[in-house]
Structure formats: structure tokens, C-alpha cells
Coordinates of N, CA and C in Angstrom, one line a residue:
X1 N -64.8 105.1 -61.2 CA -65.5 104.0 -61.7 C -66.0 103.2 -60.6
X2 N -67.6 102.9 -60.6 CA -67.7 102.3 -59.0 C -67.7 100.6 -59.6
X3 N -67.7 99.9 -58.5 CA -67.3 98.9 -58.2 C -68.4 98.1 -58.2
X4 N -68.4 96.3 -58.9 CA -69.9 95.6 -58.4 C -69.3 95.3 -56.9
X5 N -70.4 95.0 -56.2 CA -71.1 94.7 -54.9 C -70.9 93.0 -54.9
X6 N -70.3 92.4 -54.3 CA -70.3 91.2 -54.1 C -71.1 90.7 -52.7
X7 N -71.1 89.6 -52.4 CA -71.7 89.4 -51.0 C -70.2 89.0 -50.3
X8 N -69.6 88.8 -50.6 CA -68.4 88.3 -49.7 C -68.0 89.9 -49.0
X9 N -68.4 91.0 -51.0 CA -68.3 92.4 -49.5 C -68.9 92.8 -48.4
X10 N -70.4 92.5 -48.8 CA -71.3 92.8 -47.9 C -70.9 92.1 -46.4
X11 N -70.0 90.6 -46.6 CA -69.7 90.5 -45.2 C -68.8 90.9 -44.6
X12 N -68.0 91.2 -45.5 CA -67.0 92.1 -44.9 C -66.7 93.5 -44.2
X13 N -67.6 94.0 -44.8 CA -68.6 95.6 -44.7 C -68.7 95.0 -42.9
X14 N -69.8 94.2 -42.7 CA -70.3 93.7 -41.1 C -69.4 93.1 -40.5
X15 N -68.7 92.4 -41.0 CA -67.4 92.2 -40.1 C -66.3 93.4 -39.4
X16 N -66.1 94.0 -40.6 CA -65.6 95.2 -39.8 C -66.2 96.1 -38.9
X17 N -67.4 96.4 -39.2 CA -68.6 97.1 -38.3 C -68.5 96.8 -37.3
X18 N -68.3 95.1 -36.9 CA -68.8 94.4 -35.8 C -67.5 94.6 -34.6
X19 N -66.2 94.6 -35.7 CA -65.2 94.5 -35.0 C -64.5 96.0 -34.8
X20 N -65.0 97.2 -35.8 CA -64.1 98.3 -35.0 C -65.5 99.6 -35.1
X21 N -66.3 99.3 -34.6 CA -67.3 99.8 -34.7 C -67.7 101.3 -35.3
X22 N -67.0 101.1 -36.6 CA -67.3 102.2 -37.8 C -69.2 101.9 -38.2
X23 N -69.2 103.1 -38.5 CA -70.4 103.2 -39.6 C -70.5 102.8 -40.8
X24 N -72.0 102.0 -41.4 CA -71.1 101.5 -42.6 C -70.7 102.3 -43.9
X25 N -70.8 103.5 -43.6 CA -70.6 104.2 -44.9 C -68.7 104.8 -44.5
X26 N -68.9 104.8 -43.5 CA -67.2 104.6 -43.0 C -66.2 103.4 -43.3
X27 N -67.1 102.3 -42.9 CA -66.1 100.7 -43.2 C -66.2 101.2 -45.0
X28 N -67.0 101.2 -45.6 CA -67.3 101.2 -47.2 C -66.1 102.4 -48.2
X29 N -65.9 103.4 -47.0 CA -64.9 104.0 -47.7 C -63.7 104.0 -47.4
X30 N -63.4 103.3 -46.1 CA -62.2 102.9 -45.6 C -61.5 101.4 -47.1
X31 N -62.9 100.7 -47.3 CA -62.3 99.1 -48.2 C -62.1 100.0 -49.2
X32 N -62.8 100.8 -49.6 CA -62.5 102.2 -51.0 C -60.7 102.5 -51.2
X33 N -61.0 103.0 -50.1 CA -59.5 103.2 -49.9 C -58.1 102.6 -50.4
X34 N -58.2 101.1 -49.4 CA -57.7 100.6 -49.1 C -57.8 99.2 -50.9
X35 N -58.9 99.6 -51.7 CA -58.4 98.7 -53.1 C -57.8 99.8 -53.9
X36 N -57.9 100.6 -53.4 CA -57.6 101.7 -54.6 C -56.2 101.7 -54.4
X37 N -55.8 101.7 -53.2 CA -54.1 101.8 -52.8 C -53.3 101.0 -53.3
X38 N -54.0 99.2 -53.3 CA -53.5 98.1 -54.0 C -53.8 98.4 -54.9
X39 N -54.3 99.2 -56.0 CA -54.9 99.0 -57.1 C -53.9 99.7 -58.1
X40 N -52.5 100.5 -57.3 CA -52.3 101.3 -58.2 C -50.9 100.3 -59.3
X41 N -50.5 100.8 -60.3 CA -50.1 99.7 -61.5 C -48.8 99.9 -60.8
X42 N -47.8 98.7 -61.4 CA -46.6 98.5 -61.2 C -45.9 99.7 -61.2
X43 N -46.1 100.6 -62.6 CA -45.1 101.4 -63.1 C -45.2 102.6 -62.3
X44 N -46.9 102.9 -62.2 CA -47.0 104.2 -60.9 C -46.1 103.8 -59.9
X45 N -46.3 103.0 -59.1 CA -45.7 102.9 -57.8 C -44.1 102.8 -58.0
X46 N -43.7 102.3 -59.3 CA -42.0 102.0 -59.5 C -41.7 104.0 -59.1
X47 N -42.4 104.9 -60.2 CA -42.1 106.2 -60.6 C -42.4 107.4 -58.8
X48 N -43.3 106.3 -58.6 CA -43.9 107.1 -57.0 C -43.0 107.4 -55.9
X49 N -42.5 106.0 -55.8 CA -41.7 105.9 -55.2 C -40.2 105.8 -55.0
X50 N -39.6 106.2 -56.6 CA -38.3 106.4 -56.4 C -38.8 108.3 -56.5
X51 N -39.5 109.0 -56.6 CA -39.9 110.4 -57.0 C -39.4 110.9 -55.3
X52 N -40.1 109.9 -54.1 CA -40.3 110.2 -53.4 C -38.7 109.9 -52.1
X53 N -37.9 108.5 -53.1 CA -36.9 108.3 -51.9 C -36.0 109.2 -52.8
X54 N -35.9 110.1 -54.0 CA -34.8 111.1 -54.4 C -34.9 111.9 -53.3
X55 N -36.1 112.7 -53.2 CA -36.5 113.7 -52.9 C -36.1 113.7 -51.1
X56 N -35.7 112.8 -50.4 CA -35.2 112.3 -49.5 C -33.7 112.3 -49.2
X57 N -33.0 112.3 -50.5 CA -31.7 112.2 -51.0 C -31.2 110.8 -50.8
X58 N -32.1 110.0 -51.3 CA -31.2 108.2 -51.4 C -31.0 109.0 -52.9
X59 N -29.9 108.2 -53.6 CA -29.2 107.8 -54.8 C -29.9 106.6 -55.7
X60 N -29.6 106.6 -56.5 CA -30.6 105.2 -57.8 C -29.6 103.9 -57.0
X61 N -28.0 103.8 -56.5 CA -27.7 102.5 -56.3 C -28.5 102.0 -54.4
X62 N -29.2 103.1 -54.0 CA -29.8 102.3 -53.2 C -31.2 102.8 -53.0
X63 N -31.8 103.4 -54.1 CA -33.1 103.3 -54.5 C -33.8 102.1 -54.6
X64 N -33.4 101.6 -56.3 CA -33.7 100.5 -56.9 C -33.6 99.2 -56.1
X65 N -32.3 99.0 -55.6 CA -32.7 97.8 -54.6 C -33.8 97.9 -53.6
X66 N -34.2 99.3 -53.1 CA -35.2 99.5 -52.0 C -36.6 99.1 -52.7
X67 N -36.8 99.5 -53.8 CA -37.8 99.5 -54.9 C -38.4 98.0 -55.2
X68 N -37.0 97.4 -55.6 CA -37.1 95.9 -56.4 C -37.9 94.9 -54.4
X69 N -37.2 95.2 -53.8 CA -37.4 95.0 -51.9 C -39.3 94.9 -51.7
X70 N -39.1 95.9 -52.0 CA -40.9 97.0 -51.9 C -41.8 95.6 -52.5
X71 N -41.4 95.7 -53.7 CA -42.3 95.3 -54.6 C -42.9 93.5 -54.3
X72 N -41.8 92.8 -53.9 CA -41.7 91.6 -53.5 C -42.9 91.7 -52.1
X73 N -43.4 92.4 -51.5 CA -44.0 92.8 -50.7 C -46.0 92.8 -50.5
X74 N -45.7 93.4 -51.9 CA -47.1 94.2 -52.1 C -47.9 93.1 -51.9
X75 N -49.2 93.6 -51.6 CA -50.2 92.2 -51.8 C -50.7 91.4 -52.7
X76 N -50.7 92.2 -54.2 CA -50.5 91.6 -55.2 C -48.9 91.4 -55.7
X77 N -48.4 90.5 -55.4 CA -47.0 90.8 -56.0 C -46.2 91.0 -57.1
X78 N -45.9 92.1 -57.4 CA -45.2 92.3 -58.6 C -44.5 91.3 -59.1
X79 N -44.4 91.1 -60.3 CA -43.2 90.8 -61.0 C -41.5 90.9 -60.5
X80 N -40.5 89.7 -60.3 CA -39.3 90.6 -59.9 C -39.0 91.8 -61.1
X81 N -38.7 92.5 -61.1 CA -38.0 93.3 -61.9 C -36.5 93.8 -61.6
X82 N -35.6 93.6 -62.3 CA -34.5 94.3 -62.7 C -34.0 95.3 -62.7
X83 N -33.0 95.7 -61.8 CA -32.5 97.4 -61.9 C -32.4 97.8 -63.3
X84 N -32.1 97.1 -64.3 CA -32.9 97.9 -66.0 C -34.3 98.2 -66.1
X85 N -35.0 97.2 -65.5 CA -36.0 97.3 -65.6 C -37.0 98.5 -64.7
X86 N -36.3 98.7 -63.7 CA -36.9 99.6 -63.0 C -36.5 101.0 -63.7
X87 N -35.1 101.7 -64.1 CA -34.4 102.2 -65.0 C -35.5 102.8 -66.2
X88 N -35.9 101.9 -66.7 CA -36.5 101.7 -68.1 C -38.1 102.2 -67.8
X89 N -38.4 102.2 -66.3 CA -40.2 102.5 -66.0 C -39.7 104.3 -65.7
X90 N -38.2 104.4 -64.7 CA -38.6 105.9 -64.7 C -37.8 106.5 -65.7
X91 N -36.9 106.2 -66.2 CA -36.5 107.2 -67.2 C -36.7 106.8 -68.8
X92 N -37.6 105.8 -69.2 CA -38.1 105.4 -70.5 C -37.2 104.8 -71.6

């Protein structure tokens, strides 16, 4: 789904250009990138990322605190949520 065009992107787009001297169709898919990554929903990232610290061999009692940690982080910031509540995103 593409995206409207603001001007605050458009300076941003030249800002970057200016400072790491990408191309702009490089700076434009690097910001691509980089909303899409913030973009993804609470519950993806709860499911993502404990998928990914099992598979590691952490355990749920030091997953979830790693998770609930994470989250307090992000750039948009989650909601606190609850080891129920995290519980309740991956196992339903």
C-alpha cells in the first residue's frame, strides 16, 4: 500500500542525501524500510519475538519479561502488557 508524500518527507529524503550521501531512490527505500519495521502491530512482534528467543532456548519465565522490556522501548510504545497478556497474544 504506498504511502502519501508529505513535505516534511521530502526534507527528510535531502537531509539524508545531504548527510550520508545515498541516492534518493536509496534514502526513499531505506525510510520504506525503516516505517515498515515500526509499523509492525503489537501482537506480530509479541508472537515474533518470543518464536524467535524459544528457538534460542530461553524458557516463557525469561522470555516474557525480555518481551514486556522490548516493548517499553519501541518507538511507538506499546502498551505495558502483562505476562497474561503476553500468554494470551501467543498462545490465544
Amino acid at each position: 500500500m504506498p504511502t502519501r508524500q508529505s513535505p516534511d518527507d521530502d526534507a527528510l529524503v535531502r537531509h539524508l542525501m545531504d548527510t550520508t550521501g545515498l541516492a534518493e531512490s536509496e534514502v526513499r527505500r531505506v525510510i520504506g524500510d525503516v516505517v515498515a519495521f515500526h509499523a509492525e502491530p503489537v501482537e506480530a512482534y509479541v508472537r515474533r519475538r518470543h518464536l524467535h528467543l524459544q528457538t534460542y532456548g530461553a524458557k516463557n519465565a525469561e522470555i516474557f519479561p525480555t518481551i514486556a522490556a522490548e516493548l517499553t522501548t519501541r518507538v511507538v510504545a506499546a502498551p505495558r502488557l502483562t505476562t497474561r497478556q503476553l500468554r494470551r497474544i501467543i498462545y490465544g
